[in-house]
C-alpha positions in Angstrom: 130.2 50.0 14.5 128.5 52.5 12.0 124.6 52.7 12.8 122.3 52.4 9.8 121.8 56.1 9.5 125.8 56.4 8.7 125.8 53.5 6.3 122.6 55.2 4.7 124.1 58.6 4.4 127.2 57.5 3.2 125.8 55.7 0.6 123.9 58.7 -0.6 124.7 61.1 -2.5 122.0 63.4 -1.8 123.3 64.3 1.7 124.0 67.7 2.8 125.0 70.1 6.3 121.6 71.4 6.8 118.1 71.2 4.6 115.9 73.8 5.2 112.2 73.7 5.3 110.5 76.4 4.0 111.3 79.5 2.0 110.2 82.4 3.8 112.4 85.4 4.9 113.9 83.2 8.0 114.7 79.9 6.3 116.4 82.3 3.6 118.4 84.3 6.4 119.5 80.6 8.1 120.6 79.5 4.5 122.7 82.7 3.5 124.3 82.5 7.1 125.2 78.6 6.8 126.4 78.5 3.2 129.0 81.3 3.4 130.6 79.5 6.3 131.0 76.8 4.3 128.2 74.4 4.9 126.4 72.6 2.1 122.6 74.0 2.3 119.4 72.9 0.5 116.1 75.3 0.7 113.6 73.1 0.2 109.7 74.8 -1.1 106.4 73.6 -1.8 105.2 76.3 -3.8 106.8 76.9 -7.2 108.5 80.3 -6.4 110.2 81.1 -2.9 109.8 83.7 -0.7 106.6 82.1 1.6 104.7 85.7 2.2 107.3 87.5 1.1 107.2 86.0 -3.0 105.4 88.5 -5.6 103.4 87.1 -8.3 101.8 88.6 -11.5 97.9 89.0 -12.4 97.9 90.3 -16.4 101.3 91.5 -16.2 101.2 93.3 -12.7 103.0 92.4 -9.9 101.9 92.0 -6.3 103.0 91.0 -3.1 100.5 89.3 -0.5 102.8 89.7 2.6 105.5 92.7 2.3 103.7 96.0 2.5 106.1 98.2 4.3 109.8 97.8 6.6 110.8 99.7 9.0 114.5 100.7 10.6 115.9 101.1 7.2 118.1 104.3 7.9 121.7 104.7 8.2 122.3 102.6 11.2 119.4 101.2 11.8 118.3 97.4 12.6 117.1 96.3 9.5 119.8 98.5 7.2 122.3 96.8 9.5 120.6 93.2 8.7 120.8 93.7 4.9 124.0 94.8 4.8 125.3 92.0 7.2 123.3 89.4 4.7 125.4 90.8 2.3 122.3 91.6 0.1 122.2 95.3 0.2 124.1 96.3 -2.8 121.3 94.3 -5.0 118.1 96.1 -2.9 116.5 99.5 -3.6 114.0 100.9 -1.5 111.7 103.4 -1.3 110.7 105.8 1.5 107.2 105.8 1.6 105.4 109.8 2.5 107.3 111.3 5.0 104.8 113.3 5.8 102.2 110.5 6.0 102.9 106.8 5.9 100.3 105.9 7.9 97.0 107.2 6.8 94.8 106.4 10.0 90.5 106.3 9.3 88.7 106.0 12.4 85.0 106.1 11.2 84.7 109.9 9.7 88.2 111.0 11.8 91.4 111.1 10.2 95.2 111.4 11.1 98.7 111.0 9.4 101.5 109.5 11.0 104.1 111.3 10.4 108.2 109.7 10.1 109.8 111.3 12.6 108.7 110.9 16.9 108.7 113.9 17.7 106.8 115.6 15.0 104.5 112.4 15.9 104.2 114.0 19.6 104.0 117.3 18.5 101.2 116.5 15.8 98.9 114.2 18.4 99.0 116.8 21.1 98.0 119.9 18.6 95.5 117.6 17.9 94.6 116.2 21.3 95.7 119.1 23.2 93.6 118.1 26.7 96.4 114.9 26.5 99.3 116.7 25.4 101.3 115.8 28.7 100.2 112.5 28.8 100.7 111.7 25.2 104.6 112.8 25.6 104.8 110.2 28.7 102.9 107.3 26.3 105.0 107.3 23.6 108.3 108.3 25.4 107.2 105.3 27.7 106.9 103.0 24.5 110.1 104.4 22.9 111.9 102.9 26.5 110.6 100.0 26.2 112.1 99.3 22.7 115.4 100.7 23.3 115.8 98.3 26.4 113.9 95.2 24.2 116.5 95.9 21.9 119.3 96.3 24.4 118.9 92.9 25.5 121.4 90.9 24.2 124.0 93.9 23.8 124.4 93.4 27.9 127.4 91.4 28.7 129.9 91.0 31.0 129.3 90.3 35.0 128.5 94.3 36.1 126.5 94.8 33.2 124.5 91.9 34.0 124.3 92.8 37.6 122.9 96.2 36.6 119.8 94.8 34.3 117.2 95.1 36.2 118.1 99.4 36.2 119.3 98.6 32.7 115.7 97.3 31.9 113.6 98.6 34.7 110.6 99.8 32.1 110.6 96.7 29.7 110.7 94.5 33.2 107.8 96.8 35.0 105.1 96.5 32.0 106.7 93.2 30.3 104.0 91.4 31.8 100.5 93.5 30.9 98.6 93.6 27.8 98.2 97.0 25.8 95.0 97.7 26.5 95.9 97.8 30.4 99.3 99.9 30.0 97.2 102.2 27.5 94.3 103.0 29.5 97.0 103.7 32.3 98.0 106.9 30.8 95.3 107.7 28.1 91.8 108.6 28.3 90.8 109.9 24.8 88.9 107.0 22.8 89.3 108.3 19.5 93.1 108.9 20.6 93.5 105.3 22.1 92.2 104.0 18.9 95.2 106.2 16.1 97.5 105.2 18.9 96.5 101.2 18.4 95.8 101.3 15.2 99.0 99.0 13.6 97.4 96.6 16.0 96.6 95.6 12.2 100.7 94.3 12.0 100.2 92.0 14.3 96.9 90.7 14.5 95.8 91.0 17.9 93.5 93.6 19.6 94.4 95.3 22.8 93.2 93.3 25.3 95.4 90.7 23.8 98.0 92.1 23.1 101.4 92.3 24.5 102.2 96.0 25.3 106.3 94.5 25.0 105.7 93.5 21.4 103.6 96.7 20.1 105.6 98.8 21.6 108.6 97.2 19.6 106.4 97.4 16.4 105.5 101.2 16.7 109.4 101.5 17.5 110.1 99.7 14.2 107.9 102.6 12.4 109.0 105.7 14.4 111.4 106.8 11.7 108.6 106.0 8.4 108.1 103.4 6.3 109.9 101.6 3.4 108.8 99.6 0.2 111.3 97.4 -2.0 111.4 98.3 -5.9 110.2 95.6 -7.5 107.8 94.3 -4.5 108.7 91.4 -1.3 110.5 89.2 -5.1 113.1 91.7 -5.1 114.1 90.9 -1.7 113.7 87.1 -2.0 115.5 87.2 -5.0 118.6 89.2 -3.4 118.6 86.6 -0.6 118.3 83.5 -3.1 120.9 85.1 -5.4 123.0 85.4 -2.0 122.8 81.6 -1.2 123.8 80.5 -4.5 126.9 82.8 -4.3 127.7 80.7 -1.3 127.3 77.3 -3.0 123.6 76.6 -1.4 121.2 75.0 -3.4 117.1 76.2 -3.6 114.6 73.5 -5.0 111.2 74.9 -5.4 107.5 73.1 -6.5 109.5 70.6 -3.7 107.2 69.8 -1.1 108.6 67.8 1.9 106.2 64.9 3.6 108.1 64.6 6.9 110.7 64.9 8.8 113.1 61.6 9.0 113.6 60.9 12.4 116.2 58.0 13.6 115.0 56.4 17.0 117.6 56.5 20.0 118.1 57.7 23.5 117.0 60.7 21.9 115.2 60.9 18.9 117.7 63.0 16.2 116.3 64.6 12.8 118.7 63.3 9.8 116.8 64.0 6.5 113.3 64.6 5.2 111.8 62.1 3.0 109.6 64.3 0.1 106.4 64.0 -1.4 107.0 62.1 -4.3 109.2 59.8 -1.8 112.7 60.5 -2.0 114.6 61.2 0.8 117.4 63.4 1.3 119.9 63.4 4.5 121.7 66.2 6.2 123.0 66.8 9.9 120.7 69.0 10.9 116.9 70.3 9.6 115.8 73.6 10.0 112.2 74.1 9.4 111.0 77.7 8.6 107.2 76.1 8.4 105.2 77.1 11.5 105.5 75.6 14.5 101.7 73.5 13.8 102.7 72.4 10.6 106.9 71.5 11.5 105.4 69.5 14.9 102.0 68.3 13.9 102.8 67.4 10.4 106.5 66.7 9.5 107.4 64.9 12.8 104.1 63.5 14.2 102.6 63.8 17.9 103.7 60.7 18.5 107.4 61.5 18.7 107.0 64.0 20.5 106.9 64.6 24.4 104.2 64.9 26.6 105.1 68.3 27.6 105.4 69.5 23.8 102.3 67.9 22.8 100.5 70.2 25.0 102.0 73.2 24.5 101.2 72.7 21.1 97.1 71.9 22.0 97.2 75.2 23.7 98.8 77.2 20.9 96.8 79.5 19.2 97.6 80.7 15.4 97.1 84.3 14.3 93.7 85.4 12.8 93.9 84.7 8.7 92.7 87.0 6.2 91.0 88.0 2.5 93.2 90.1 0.4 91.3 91.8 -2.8 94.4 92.5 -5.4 93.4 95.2 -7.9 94.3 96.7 -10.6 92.8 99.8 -12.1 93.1 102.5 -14.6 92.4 105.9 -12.9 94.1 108.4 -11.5 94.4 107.5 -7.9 96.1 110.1 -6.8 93.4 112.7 -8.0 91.1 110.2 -5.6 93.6 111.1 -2.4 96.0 107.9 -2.5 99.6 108.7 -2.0 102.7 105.7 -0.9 101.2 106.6 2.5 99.3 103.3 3.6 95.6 103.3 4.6 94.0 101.7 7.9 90.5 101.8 8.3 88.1 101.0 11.6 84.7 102.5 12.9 85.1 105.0 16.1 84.2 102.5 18.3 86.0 100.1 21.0 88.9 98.2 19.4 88.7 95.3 21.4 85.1 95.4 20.7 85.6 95.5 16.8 88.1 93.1 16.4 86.0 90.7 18.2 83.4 90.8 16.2 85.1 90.6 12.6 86.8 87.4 14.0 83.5 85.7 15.0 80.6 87.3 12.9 79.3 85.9 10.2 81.5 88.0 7.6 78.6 87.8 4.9 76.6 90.2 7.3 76.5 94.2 6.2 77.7 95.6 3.1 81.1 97.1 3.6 84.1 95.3 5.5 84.6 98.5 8.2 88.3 97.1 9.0 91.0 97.2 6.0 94.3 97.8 5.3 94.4 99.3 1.8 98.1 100.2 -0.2 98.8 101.7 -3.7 101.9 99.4 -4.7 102.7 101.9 -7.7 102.8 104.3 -5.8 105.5 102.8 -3.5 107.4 101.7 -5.8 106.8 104.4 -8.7 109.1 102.4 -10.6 106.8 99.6 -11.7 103.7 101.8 -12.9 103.5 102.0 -16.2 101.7 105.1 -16.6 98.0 103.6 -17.1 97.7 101.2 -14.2 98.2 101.4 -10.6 98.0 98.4 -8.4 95.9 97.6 -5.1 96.0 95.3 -2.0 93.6 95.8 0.2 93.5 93.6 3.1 91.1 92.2 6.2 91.2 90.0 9.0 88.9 87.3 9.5 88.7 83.9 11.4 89.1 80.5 9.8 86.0 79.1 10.3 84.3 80.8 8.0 86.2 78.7 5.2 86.8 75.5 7.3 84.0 73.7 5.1 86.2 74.0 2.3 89.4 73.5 3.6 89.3 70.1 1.8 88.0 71.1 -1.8 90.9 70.3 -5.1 90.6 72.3 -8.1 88.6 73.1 -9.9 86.9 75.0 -6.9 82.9 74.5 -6.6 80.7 76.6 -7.3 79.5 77.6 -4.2 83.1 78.8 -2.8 83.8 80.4 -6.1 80.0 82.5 -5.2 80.7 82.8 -1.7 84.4 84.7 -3.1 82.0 86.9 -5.0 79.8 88.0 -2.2 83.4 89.0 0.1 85.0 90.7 -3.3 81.7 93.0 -3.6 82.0 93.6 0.6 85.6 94.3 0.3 85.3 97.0 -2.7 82.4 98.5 -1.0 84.5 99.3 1.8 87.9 100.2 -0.4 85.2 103.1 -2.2 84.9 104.5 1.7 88.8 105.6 0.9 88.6 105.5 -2.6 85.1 106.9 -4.2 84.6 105.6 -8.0 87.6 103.3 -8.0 84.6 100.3 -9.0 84.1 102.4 -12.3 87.7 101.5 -13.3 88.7 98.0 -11.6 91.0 96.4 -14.9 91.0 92.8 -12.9 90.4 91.9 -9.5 91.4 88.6 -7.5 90.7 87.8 -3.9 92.7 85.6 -1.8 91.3 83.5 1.0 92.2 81.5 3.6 92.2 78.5 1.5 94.4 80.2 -0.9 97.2 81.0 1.7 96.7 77.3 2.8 97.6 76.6 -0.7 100.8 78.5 -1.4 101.9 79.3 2.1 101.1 76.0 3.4 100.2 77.7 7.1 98.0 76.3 9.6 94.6 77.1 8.7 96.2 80.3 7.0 97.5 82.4 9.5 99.6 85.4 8.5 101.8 85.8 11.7 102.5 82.7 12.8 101.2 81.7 16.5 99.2 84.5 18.1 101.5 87.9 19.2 99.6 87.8 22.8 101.3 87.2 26.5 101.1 83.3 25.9 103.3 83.0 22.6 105.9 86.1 22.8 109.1 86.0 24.8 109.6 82.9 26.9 106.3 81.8 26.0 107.3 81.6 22.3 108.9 78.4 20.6 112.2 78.0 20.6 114.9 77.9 18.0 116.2 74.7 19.0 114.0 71.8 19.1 113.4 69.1 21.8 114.9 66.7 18.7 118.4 66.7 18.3 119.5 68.1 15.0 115.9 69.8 14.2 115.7 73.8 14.7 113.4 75.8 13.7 112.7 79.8 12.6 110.7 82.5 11.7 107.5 84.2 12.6 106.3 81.7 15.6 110.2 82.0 16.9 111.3 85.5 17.3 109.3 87.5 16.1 107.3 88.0 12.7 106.7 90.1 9.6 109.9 90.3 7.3 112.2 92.1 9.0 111.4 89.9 12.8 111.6 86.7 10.4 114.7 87.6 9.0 116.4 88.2 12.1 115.2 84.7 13.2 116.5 82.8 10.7 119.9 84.8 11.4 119.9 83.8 15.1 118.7 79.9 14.4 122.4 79.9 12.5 124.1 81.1 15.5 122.9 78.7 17.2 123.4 75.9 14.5 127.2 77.7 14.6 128.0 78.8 18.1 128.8 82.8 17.8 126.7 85.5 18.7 123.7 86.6 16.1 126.0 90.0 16.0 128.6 88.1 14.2 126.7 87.2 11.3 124.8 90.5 10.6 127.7 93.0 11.1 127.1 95.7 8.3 130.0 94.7 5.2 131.7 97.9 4.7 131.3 97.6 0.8 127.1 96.9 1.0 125.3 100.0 0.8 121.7 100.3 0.3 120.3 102.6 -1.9 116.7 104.9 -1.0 114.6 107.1 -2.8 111.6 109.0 -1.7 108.4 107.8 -3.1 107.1 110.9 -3.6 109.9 112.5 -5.0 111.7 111.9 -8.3 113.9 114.4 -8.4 117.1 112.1 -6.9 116.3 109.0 -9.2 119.3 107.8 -10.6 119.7 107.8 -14.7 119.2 104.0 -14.6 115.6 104.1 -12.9 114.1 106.8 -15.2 115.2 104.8 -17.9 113.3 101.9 -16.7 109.8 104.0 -15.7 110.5 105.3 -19.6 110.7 102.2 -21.3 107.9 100.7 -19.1 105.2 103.5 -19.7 106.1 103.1 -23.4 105.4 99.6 -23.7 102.3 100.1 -21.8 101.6 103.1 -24.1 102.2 101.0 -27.7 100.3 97.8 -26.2 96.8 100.3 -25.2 97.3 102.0 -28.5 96.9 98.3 -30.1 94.1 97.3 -28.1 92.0 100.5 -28.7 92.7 99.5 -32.4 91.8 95.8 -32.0 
């Protein structure tokens, strides 16, 4: 006898393989994986453009990207070139290498370094620079570069005398798998100022030192080893190659589509079979694969009270990343005459960085006149294709905790006017500390908008707007994390809370949630295509670009030319 969920289903005609939750780089990666092996896929999203952190948006004409500032792995080979190509979306993605020389700009108080994109020259560079630590600068990083290369390994080791052999095969990753950074760096380093360039894309993750997984940042300074990149046309570009790639397939995307919850039928075991959306239609599929976070998919969608005992307190003892304020600028000097380069800027004060970040996450962020902590990137000149000849565009970014904005966590538009003052006060803090890196760049601010909390609440609908997912400590990485498949039959889930975060990590959850959802090997479904080929050009170099591209940056600084000429005549 058919149970009511078949007769339901049947009935419908808005019934499909798999819906997926969400947006981001990982639901996008699950979708493109499903609908070229045939399934029938539907992406739903809240927000009225995809992408999650990944989507670009426009201020007067100029584009930016809140969550895609650089990718690593990107060569011939490489993880991430290897993902792209096995998506089958490289052919539609250009990217540019970011300085060579210099991707990382590092500011610790009045001290300055420049990582450079090659590990050697990295070595070579800290130890002219650091001589007293030379030998014990070579073990650090060669330590760290082990640990990677084994992380990575992982799921490469097969067969019954490999497997017996993993414990050699792994012996580094297995002997500091279990301490934080802080302890593993303080273990072979004794400069502060040192310790402090060697932490400092802490900032990619979120967590300071003491917190933090030695496993994971090791993996994340791995990722950047070889230099960063930056998509032409921004984190849009590579949404829209993925969205254009699941429409190839026959998948369907639905945006400004926000789902209410997860429909749930009631058994032995309770099974996921549709999601029922906010204006209150419901839709039915096999399976559900949420790419929200993990608060949000359990607390939310499902409900507490469907869920075990054992999940419901994993989840009261999960804590989210920190959450930030992100100033967007654009300006009409010439910020490379200031110092700016594609290279990216981090700032911190020489001083403990356990100690700093626990202040900025608990002070009362009103306090003092310049945020001391930012991340601060020149989009135009990462991408030289989109700058028009007169403006260059600006994120600039810091971490904060949500409390300070938990008062207004329930406030509709139109904001009130004490939020929109309390914005003011943090704009004027933030561009105080972006003149530390960039003197004068006040005199020539076009437009500015800052982003809170509130406002990635908004559009990235993350609990209380973090920006990776659950924290990146001991507690939520490995086999602490959340797993892919659900305790609810039929309900997956995938990205940054999963695998790992930021886009690359996201993307290469959402490609190992479909392996699951289809039984092979993540390998399978991200072997490079032999005709996808992704095409790089060096920021700071035009010389190479292709006939197509200078036609572009021409006919882009012309428009902006004619429309300034009109205005100064206006």
């Amino acid at each position: 006898m058919a149970n009511r969920y078949d007769i339901i289903k049947e009935s419908s005609t808005d019934s499909y393989d798999t819906i997926i939750i969400g947006s981001g780089a990982g639901g996008l990666a699950t979708a493109i994986c499903l609908a070229r092996e045939g399934q029938k896929v539907l992406v739903l999203e809240q927000h009225d453009v995809p992408g999650g952190w990944c989507h670009s948006f426009y201020l007067n004409g100029h584009r930016f990207t809140p969550g895609v500032h650089y990718v690593g792995l990107l060569g011939e080979g490489e993880a991430t070139n290897d993902l792209y190509r096995g998506l089958g979306i490289a052919n539609d993605l250009v990217f540019f290498r970011m300085n060579p020389d210099a991707y990382e700009h590092v500011h610790v108080g009045e001290e300055r370094f420049d990582f450079p994109a090659n590990f050697d020259k990295l070595i070579s560079r800290l130890s002219a620079r650091f001589p007293k630590e030379r030998k014990r600068i070579n073990k650090y990083l060669n330590l760290t570069k082990k640990v990677s290369e084994e992380l990575y390994s992982l799921p490469y080791i097969k067969g019954f005398w490999q497997k017996l052999t993993l414990p050699y095969r792994t012996r580094h990753f297995g002997k500091y798998g279990l301490f934080t950074l802080r302890r593993v760096i303080n273990w072979h380093i004794k400069d502060p100022l040192l310790k402090n360039i060697l932490n400092i894309q802490c900032g990619d993750h979120g967590v300071q030192p003491r917190k933090a997984a030695f496993v994971l940042h090791c993996a994340l300074m791995y990722h950047y080893f070889q230099g960063g990149y930056y998509p032409m046309g921004g984190g849009g570009a590579l949404i829209k190659a993925m969205t254009n790639a699941i429409k190839r397939h026959g998948g369907e995307i639905r945006t400004s589509t926000p789902v209410r919850r997860i429909i749930l039928e009631n058994g032995i075991r309770k099974k996921a079979v549709g999601v029922e959306l906010e204006n209150g239609n419901q839709l039915f599929a096999d399976r559900i694969v949420s790419n929200a976070d993990v608060g949000i998919t359990y607390n939310q969608l499902i409900g507490k009270e469907h869920l075990s005992q054992k999940l419901q307190k994993k989840l009261e003892k999960t804590k989210y990343s920190c959450t930030s304020l992100m100033l967007f600028l654009t300006v009409d000097m010439d910020v490379r005459a200031a110092g700016l380069d594609s290279g990216n800027i981090w700032m911190m004060p020489n001083r403990d960085a356990d100690d700093f970040y626990d202040e900025i996450l608990t002070a009362d962020i009103t306090q003092g006149e310049a945020f001391d902590g930012m991340f601060i990137s020149c989009t135009t000149l990462k991408d030289p294709a989109s700058f028009d000849g007169v403006h260059h565009t600006i994120e600039a970014i810091t971490f904060i905790d949500y409390q300070t904005f938990e008062k207004f966590k329930d406030e509709k538009e139109p904001r009130t006017q004490e939020y929109l003052d309390f914005k003011e006060r943090l704009t004027q803090k933030m561009l105080n500390g972006i003149e530390k890196a960039v003197p004068g760049i006040r005199d020539h601010i076009v437009h500015s908008e800052l982003g809170t909390p509130i406002t990635n609440e908004y559009y990235i609908n993350t609990t209380d707007g973090n920006v990776y997912g659950t924290e990146k400590s001991l507690k939520h990485i490995g086999p602490f994390a959340f797993k892919a498949k659900s305790e609810i039959e039929n309900l997956y889930l995938c990205g940054a809370s999963i695998l790992s975060h930021g886009v690359a990590g996201a993307s290469h959850s959402g490609v190992d949630t479909a392996s699951i959802i289809l039984g092979c090997h993540p390998d399978d479904l991200k072997k490079p295509q032999e005709d996808q080929q992704l095409r790089i050009y060096e920021a700071e170099d035009a010389s190479n670009y292709p006939e197509w591209m200078l036609k572009k940056m021409e006919v882009k600084r012309a428009r902006a030319a004619s429309k300034s000429t009109k205005e100064s005549i206006a």
